[in-house]
XYZ file of C-alpha atoms in Angstrom:
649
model
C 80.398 -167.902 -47.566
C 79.155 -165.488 -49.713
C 81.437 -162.760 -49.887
C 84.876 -162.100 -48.175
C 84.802 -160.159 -44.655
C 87.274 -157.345 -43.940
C 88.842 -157.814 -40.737
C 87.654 -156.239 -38.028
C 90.254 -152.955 -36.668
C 88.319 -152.980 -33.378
C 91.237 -152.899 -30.817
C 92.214 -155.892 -28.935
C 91.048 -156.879 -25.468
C 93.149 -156.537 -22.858
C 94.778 -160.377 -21.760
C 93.606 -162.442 -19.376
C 94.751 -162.646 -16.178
C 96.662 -166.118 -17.566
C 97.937 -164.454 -20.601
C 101.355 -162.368 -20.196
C 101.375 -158.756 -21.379
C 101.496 -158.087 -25.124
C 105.546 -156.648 -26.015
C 106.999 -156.009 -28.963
C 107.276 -158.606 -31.316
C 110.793 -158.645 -33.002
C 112.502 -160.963 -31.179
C 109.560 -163.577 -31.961
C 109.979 -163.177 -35.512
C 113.429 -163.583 -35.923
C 115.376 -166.797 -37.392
C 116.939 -167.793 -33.983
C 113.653 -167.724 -32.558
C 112.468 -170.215 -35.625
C 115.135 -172.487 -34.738
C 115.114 -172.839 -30.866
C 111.071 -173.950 -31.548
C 112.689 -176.257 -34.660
C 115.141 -177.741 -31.794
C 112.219 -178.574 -28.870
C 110.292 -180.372 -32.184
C 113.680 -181.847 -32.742
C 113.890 -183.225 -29.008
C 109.901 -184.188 -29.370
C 110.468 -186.177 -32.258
C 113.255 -188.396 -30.594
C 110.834 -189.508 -28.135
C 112.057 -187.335 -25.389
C 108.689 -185.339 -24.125
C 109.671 -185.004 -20.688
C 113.247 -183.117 -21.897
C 111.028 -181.149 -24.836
C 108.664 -179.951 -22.414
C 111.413 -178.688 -20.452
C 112.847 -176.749 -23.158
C 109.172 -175.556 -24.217
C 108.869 -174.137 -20.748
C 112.297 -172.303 -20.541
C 111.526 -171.207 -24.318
C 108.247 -169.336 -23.471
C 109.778 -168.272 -20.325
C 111.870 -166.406 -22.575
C 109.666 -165.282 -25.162
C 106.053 -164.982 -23.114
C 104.566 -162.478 -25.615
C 105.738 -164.926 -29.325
C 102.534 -166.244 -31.212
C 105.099 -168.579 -32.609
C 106.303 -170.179 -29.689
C 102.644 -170.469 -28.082
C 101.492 -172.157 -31.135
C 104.521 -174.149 -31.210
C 104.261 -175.256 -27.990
C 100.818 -176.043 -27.967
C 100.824 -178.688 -30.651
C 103.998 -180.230 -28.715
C 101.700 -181.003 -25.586
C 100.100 -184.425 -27.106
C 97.178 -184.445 -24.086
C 94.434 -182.690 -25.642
C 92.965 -182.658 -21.942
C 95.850 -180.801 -20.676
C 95.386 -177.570 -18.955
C 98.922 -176.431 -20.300
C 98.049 -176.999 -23.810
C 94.696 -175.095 -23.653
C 96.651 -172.244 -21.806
C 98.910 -172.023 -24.724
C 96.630 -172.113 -27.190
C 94.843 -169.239 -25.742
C 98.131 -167.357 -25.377
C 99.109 -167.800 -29.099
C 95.458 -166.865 -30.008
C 95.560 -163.826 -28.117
C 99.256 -162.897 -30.010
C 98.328 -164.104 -33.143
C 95.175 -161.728 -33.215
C 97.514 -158.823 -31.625
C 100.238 -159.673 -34.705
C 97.316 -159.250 -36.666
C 96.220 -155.721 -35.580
C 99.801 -154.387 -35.872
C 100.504 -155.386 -39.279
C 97.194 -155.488 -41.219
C 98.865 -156.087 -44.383
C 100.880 -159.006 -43.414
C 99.932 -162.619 -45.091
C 102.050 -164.593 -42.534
C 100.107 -163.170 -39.537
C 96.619 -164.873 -40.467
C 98.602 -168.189 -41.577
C 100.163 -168.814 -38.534
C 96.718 -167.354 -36.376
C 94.945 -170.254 -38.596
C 97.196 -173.030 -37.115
C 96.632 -172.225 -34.012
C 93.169 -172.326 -34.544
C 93.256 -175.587 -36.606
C 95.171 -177.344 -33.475
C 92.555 -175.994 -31.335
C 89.823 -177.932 -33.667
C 88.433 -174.384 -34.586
C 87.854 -175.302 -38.421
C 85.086 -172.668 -39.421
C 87.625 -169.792 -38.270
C 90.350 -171.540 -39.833
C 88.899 -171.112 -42.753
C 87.326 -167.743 -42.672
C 90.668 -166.746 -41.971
C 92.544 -168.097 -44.501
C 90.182 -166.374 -46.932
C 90.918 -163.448 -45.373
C 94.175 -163.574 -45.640
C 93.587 -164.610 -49.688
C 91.512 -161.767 -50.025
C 94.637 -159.591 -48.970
C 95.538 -157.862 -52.798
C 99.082 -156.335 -51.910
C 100.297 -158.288 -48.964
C 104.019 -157.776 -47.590
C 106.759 -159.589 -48.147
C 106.256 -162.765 -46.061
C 110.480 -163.027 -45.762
C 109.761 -159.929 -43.532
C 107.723 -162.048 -40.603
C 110.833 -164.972 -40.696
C 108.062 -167.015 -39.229
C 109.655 -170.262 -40.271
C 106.365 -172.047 -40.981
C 107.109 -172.012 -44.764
C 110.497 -172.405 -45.816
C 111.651 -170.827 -49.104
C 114.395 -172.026 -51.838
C 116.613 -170.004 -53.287
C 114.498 -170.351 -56.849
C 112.061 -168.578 -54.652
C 113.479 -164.943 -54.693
C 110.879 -162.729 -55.922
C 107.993 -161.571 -53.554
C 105.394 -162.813 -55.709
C 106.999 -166.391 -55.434
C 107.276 -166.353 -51.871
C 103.596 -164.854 -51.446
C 102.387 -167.306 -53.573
C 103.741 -170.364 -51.802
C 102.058 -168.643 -48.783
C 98.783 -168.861 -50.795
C 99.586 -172.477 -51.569
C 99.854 -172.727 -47.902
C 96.711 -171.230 -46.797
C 94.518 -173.602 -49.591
C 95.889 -176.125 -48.012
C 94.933 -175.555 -44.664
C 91.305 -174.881 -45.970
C 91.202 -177.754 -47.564
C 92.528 -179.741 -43.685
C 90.200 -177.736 -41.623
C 87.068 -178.977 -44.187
C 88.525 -182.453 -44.096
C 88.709 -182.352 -40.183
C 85.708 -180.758 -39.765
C 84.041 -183.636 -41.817
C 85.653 -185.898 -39.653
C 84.563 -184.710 -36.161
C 80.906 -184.508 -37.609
C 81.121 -188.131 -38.676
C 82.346 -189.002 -35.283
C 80.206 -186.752 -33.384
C 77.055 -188.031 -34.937
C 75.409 -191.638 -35.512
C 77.492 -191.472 -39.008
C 80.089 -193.315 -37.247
C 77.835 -196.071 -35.877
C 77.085 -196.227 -39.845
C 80.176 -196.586 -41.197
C 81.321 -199.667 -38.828
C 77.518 -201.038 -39.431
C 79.261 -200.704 -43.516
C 82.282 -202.230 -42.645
C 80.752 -205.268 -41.419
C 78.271 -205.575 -44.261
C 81.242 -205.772 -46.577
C 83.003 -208.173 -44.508
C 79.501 -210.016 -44.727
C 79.695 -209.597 -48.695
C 83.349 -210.563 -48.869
C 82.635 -214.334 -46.856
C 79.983 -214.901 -49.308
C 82.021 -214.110 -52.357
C 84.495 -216.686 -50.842
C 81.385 -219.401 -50.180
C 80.282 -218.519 -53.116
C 83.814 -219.630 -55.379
C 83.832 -222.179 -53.876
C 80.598 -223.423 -55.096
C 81.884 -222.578 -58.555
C 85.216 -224.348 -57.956
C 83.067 -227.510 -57.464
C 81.285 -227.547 -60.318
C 85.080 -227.727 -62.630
C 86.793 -229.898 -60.454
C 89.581 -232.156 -61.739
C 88.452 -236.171 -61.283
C 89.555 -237.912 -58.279
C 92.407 -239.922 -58.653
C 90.637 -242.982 -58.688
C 88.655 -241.938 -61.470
C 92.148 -240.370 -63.360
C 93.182 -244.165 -62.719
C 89.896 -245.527 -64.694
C 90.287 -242.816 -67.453
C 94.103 -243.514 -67.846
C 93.319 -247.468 -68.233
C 90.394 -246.731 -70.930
C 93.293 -244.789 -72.662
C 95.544 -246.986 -72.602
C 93.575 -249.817 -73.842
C 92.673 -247.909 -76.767
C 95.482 -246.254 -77.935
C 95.466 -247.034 -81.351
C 91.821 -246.181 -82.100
C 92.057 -243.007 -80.399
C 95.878 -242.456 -82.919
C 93.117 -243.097 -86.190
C 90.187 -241.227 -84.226
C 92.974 -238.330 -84.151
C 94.265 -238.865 -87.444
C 90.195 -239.181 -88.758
C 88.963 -235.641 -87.073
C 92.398 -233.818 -87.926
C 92.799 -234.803 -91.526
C 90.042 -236.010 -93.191
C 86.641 -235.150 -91.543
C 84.809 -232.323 -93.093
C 83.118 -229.450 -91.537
C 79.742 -230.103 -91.975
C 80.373 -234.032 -91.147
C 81.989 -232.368 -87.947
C 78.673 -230.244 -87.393
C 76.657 -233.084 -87.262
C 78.532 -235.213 -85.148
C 78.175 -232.242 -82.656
C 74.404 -232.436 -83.264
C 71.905 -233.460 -81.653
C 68.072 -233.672 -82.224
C 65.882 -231.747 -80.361
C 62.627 -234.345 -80.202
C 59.161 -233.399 -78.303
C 59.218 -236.537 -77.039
C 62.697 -237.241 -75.750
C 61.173 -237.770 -72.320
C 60.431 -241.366 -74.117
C 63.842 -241.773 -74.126
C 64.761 -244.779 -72.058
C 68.176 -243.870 -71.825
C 67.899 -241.160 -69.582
C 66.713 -241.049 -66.196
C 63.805 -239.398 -65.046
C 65.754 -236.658 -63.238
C 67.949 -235.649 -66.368
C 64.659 -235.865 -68.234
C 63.165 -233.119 -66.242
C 66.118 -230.983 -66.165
C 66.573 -231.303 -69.925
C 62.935 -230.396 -70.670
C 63.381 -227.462 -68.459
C 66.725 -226.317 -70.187
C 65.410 -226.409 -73.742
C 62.096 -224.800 -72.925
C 63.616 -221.742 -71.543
C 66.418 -221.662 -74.097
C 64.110 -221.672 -77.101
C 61.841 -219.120 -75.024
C 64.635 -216.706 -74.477
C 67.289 -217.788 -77.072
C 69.476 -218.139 -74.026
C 70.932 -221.049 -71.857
C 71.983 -218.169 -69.167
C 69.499 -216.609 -66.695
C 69.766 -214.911 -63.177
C 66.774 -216.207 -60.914
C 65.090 -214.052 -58.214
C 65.988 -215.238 -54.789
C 62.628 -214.391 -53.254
C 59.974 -214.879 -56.235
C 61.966 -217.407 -58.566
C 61.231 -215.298 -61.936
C 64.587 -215.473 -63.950
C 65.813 -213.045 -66.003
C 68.395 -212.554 -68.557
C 71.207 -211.039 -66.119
C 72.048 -210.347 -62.723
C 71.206 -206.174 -63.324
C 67.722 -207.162 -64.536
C 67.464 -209.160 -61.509
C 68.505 -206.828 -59.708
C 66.163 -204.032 -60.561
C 63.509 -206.621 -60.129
C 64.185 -207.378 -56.325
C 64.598 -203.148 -55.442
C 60.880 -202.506 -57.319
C 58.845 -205.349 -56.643
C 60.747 -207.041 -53.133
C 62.330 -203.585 -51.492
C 60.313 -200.864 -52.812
C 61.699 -197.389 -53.764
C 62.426 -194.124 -51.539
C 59.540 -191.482 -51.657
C 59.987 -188.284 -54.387
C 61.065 -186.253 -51.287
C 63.542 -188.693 -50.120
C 64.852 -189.399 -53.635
C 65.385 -185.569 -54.346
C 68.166 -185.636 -51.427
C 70.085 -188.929 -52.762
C 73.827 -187.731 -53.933
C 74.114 -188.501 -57.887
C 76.940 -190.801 -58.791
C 78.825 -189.911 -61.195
C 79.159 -191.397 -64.501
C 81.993 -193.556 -65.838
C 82.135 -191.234 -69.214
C 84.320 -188.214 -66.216
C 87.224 -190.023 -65.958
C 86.906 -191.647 -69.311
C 89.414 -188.821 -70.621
C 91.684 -190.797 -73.077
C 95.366 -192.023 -71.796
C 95.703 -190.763 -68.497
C 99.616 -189.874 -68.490
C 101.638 -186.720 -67.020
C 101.929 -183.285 -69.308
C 104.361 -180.964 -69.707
C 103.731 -177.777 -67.965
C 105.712 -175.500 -69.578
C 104.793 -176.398 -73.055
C 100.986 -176.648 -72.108
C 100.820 -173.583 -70.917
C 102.604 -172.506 -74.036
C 100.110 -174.738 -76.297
C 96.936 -173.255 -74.114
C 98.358 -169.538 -74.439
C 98.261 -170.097 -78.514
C 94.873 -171.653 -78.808
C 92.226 -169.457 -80.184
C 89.560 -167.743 -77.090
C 86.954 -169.601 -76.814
C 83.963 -166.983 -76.680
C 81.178 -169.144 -76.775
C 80.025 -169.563 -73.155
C 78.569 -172.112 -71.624
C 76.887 -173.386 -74.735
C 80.446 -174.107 -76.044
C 81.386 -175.796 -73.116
C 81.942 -179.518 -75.185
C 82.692 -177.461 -78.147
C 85.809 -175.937 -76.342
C 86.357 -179.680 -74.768
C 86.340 -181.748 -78.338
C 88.450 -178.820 -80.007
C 91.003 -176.945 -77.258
C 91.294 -180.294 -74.965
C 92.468 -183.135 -77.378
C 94.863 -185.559 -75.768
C 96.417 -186.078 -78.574
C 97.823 -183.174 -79.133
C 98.897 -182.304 -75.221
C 102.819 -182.347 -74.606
C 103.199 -185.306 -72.733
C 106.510 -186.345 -70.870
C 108.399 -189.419 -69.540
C 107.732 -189.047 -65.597
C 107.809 -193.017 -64.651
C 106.975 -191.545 -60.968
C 103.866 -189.009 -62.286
C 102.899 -191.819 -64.435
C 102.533 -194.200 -61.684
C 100.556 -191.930 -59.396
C 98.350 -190.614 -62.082
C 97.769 -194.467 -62.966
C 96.795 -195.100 -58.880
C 94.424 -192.302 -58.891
C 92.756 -193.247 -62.107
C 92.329 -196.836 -60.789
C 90.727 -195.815 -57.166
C 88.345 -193.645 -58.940
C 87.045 -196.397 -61.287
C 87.174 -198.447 -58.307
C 84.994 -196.084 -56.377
C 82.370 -195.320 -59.322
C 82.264 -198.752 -60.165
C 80.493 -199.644 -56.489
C 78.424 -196.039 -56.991
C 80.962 -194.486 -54.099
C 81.921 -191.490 -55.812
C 79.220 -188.883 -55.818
C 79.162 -185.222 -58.307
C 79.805 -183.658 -54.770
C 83.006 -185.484 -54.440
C 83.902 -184.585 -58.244
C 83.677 -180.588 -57.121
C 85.486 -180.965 -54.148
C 88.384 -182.671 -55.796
C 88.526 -180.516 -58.859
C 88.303 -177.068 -56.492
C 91.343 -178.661 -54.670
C 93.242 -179.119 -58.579
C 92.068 -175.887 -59.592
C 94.062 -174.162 -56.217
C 96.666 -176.530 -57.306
C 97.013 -175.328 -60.950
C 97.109 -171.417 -59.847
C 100.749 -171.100 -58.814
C 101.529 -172.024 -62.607
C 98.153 -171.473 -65.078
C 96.702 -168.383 -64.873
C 93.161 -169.373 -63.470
C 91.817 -167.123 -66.477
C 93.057 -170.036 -69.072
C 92.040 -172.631 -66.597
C 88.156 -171.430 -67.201
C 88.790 -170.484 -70.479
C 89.379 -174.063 -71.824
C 87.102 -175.870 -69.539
C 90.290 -177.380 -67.494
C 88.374 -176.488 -64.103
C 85.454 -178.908 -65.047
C 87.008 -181.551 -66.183
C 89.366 -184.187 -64.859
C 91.902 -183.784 -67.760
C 93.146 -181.253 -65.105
C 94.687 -184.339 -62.803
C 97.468 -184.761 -65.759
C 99.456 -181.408 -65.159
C 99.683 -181.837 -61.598
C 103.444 -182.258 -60.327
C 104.684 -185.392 -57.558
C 103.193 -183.843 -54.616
C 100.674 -182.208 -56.045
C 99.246 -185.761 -56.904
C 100.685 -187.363 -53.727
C 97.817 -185.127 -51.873
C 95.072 -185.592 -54.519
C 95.512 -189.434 -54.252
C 95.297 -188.724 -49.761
C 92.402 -186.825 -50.753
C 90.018 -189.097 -52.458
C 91.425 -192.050 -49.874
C 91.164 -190.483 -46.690
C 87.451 -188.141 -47.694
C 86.456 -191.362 -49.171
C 87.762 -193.345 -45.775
C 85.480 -190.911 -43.684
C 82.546 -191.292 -45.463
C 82.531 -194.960 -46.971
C 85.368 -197.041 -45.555
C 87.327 -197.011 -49.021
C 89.640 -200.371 -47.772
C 86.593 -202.291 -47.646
C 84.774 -201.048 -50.774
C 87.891 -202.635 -52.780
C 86.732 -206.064 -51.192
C 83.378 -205.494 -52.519
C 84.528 -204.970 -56.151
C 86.800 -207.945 -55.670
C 83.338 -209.928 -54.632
C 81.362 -208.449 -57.647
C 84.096 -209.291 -60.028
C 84.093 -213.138 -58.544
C 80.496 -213.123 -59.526
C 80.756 -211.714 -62.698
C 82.540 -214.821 -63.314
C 79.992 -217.049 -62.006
C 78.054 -216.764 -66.005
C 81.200 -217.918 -67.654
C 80.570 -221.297 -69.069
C 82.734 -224.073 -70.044
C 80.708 -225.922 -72.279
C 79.050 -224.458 -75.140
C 75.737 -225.454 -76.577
C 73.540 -223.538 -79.503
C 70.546 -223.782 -80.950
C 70.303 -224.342 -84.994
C 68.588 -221.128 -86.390
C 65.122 -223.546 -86.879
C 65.543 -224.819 -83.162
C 65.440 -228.541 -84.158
C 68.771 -228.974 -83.109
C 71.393 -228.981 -80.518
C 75.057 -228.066 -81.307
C 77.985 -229.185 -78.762
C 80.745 -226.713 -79.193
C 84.154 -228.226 -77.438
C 86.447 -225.320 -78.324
C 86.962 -222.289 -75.956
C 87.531 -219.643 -78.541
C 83.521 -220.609 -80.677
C 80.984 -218.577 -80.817
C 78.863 -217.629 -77.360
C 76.163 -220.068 -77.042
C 73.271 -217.697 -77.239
C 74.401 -217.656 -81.342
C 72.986 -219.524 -84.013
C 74.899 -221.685 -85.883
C 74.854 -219.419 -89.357
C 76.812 -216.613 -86.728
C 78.977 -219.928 -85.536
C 80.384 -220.796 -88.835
C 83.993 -220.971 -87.395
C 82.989 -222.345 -84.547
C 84.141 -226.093 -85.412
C 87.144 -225.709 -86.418
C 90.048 -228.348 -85.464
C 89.614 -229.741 -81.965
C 92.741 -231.477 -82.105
C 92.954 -233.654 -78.907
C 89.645 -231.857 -76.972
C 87.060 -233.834 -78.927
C 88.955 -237.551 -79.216
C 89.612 -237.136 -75.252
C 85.897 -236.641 -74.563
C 84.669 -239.498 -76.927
C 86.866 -242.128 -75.712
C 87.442 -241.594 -71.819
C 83.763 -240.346 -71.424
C 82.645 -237.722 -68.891
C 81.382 -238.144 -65.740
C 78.653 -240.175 -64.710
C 75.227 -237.939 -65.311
C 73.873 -238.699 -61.755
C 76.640 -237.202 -60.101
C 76.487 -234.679 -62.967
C 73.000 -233.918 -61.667
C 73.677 -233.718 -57.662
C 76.088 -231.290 -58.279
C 74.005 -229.067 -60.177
C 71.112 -229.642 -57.910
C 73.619 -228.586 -54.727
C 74.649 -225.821 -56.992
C 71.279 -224.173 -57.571
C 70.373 -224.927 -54.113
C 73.671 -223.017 -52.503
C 73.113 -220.208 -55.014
C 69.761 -219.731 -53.888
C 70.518 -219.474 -50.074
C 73.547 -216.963 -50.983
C 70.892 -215.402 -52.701
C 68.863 -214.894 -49.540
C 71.648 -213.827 -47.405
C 72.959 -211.235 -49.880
C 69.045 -210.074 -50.063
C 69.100 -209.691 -46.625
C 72.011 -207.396 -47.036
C 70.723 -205.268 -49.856
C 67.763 -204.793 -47.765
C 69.774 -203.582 -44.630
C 71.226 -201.231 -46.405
C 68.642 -199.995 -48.228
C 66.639 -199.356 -45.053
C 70.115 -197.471 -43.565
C 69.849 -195.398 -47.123
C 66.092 -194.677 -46.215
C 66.710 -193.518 -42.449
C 69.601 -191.545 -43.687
C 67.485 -189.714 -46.067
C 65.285 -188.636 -43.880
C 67.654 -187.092 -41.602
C 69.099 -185.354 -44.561
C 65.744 -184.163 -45.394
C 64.957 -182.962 -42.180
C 68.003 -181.425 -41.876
C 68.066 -179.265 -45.210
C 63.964 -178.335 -44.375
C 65.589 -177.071 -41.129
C 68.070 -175.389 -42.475
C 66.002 -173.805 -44.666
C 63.235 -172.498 -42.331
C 66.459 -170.860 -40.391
C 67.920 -169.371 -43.719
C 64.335 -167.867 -44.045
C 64.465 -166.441 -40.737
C 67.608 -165.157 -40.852
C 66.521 -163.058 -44.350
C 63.889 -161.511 -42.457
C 65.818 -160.634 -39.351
C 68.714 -159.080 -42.175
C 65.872 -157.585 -43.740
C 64.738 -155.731 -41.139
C 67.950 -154.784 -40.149
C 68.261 -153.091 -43.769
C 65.032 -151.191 -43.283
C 66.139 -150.094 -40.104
C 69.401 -148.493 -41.458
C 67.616 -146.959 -44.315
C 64.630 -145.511 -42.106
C 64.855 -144.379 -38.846
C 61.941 -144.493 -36.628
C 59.071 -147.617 -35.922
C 61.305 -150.912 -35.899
C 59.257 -153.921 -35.387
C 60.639 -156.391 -33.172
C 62.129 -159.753 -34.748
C 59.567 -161.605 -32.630
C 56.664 -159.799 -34.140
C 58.105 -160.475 -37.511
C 59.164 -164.132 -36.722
C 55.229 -164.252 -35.473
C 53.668 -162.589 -39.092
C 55.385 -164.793 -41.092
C 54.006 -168.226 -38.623
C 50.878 -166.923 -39.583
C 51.302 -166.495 -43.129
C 52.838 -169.956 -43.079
C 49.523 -171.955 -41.644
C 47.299 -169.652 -43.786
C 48.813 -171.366 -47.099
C 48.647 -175.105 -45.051
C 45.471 -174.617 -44.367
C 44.405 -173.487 -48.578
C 46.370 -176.302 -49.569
C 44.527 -178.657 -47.561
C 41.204 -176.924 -48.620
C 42.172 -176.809 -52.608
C 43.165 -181.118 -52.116
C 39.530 -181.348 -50.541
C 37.836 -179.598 -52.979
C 39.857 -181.437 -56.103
C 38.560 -184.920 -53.954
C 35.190 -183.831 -53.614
């Protein structure tokens, strides 16, 4: 919307046939009638519909000309089918609009008009007329009405408390009817048929993450007992060299005689070796050619091509340019941005004291600079540091949950800048009842999430439903936590358990034992600590062996085999849903082109319409109009088309 409508004074229709003659009003709004509707919800909630429906009847029989008890009444009839319901909807409608009319003024009126219109799935009204009712500057005293739909405490005496919670009220059924309204499109549309088609690609990705650990599991598997048998006799029968070997490697072996015990030579022509088979001998040559190539034993290898690369992102880039291809300009244009991980990187993310910020933000110095102070007011007015924080185990913990399912979501690229606006408008309507929206743009606090930290309980029990139920609709949140689990399992697929280096003239190979070296992509100048005292790592592996290099071999083989077929299914995958990406950016292209063309056509209708106020005499018909501007249209196709021929000829 672009500007706020005054309601319409036009007077009411006279009711339907099915809708009882409009009375006065004041019994409706009284407390008694609040609680006999509070008792039939009581009687619905105990599971007793036939008895509520009973009392529902006798209570409109009573009251046939109460909004309230329409409305009521309406949402008490669960059978959305049901003629009953629809008649009562229409009835409370038809009373809530009439309430309306009589007291213009009133900010209650247009609350309880826009639930009956949210129960009746009518979410653009709902909204337009809660922003109506906003736009109301002196409304009356909402204690007046006695509607019972918002219930006040006794803290809440003064009318600009009670209209305030009202207003607090309202935002949040703008923010329902746009989260409903979202909803029914997703259902309505093919989106739904997406979002299982999503589901089941992450249940896809999660079975592979399983397969795919246990590969990994297989490759550090303890030794079968029988072999634990063999290894525990070869220790036994040498348990006083392996005491001295102990004693030797502890005590009284140096660093550099430790260094080249760990070394090994490097020789162009180990395949000469007779020692090693010709399998190993292959594998080997392989290994040290691409390590001394890349200065790396790690590498991530394309499924479809076989080129390796460095890591898995590298790899990945490869397989969308040169296996998948890339969305057109047009098609890329309409592709949400994600959002950064530097937005919620805010600092410690722990509740503030409201009082005292507002305090602290009252004393800080104006910041007049504009929007080209924008991160000069955030690195000088929003330091975390020197915000009044306070011990609120119960804030703490929620604020920690909604920090952790946004890095969740922006880690798998789920959380777009869209979603970022929508959840900081719902903050900002938040932090009006207590910060003066003034400061709240002053100090940047309305772009930033730094805003989430001066929420109170249930102001961050709804921002936490927020981002999980939007995010539900649109992505299927529960399973995008499955496929950060899977990405984190393969993150762990480069950790190695064995380290090996080059020496800085590549002639050499250096066997690191201990877990806390160096990386092995380091030389052996940046290793200097890496041989420190092995204790009882290196005398175990020189005296009860390893095992057997043939087996050592299979496994690997099996290894790079399984990883390349996982490989190909998870291609297959990225591939679906990059296809799913492409089809849905062309409907959202089409769609905004349409929408476009009809936002064009509507300026010229409301143009017209302007002349014709503003001159009287000679209107040209919409048609005609509609018709000149065709025209005009295929006239600059057909010069565009004529200036790409001449630039070709």
């Amino acid at each position: 919307m672009t500007g706020k409508k005054k309601r319409s004074s036009a007077p009411l229709p006279p009711p339907s046939s099915s809708e009882p003659a409009l009375s006065s009003s004041s019994s409706s709004s009284s407390s008694s009638l609040s609680n006999e509707c509070n008792r039939v919800f009581g009687i619905l909630h105990n599971g007793n519909y036939s008895k509520a429906l009973e009392a529902a009847k006798s209570l409109v029989s009573l009251h046939p000309d109460s909004a309230l008890v329409h409305k009521d009444i309406a949402i008490s009839i669960s059978d959305t089918s049901s003629v009953r319901r629809h008649e009562h909807v229409a009835s409370a409608l038809y009373f809530s609009k009439a309430a309306l009319v009589l007291s213009p003024d009133s900010i209650s009126f247009p609350m309880l008009r826009a639930v009956v219109l949210l129960t009746n799935e009518q979410y653009d009204s709902t909204i337009q007329e809660c922003e109506s009712a906003l736009s109301i500057k002196n409304p009356l005293d909402p204690m007046q009405d006695n509607l019972g739909i918002v219930q006040y405490t006794p803290l809440e005496s003064t009318l600009e408390s009670r209209v305030g919670k009202v207003r607090t009220k309202l935002r949040e059924l703008i923010a329902k009817a746009k989260k409903y309204k979202f909803k029914k499109l997703v259902e309505d549309n093919s989106l739904a048929d997406v979002n299982e088609e999503f589901r089941a690609l992450l249940e896809m990705k999660a079975e592979m993450s399983t397969r795919l650990e246990n590969v990994r599991q297989s490759l550090v598997e303890l030794p079968s007992p029988s072999t634990s048998r063999k290894l525990l006799k070869k220790v036994l029968l040498n348990v006083d060299a392996i005491t001295r070997a102990r004693a030797y490697w502890n005590n009284e072996m140096s660093l550099e005689a430790k260094k080249e015990l760990l070394s090994v030579r490097v020789d162009a022509n180990f395949d000469k070796n007779k020692s090693m088979g010709m399998k190993a001998k292959e594998v080997l040559a392989e290994a040290v050619e691409y390590a001394k190539e890349m200065k790396n034993w790690k590498f991530s290898t394309c499924c479809c091509c076989g080129e390796r690369f460095l890591d898995e992102e590298l790899n990945m880039e490869h397989i969308k340019s040169a296996h998948l291809g890339t969305l057109s300009e047009e098609l890329q244009s309409v592709v949400p941005r994600i959002l950064p991980k530097s937005e919620i990187e805010i600092g410690d993310w722990k509740p503030v004291d409201v009082d005292a910020a507002v305090k602290l933000i009252e004393d800080l110095p104006r910041n007049e600079s504009g929007d080209q102070g924008q991160d000069k007011g955030k690195s000088q007015d929003l330091k975390l540091e020197n915000w009044p924080y306070c011990n609120d185990t119960n804030r703490d913990e929620m604020i920690k949950r909604i920090w952790t399912i946004l890095q969740v979501l922006i880690g798998v690229k789920c959380f777009a800048q869209s979603h970022l606006y929508m959840l900081l408008d719902l903050i900002l309507e938040m932090l009006k009842n207590r910060i003066p929206e003034t400061l709240l743009k002053q100090h940047w606090m309305n772009r930033t999430l730094v805003s989430v930290l001066f929420l109170d309980e249930p102001e961050l029990i709804s921002v936490r439903e927020f981002i999980e139920e939007e995010l539900e609709i649109s992505c299927g949140l529960g399973g995008v936590y499955s496929c950060f689990t899977m990405d984190n399992a393969m993150d762990d697929l480069t950790i190695s358990h064995e380290r090996i280096i080059f020496s800085n003239d590549l002639s050499h190979l250096i066997l690191l034992l201990d877990e806390t070296s160096a990386k092995a992509s380091r030389s052996v100048d940046e290793s200097r600590n890496a041989c420190q005292e092995y204790r009882d790592d290196i005398v175990q592996w020189l005296y009860m062996g390893s095992e057997p290099i043939g087996e050592q071999l299979e496994e690997w083989a099996n290894y790079r085999k399984a990883s390349k077929n996982l490989g190909m299914e998870l291609f297959m995958i990225i591939e679906s849903e990059f296809r799913r990406l492409q089809k849905i950016c062309e409907r959202k292209y089409k769609y905004l082109r349409e929408e476009k063309l009809w936002l064009d056509m509507e300026g010229i209708c409301l143009e017209e319409d302007k002349r014709r106020e503003e001159i009287s005499g000679n209107p040209q018909s919409y048609k005609s109009l509609l018709l000149k501007r065709q025209k005009r249209l295929r006239w600059r196709k057909v010069m565009m088309r004529w200036i790409a021929w001449s630039w070709i000829s």
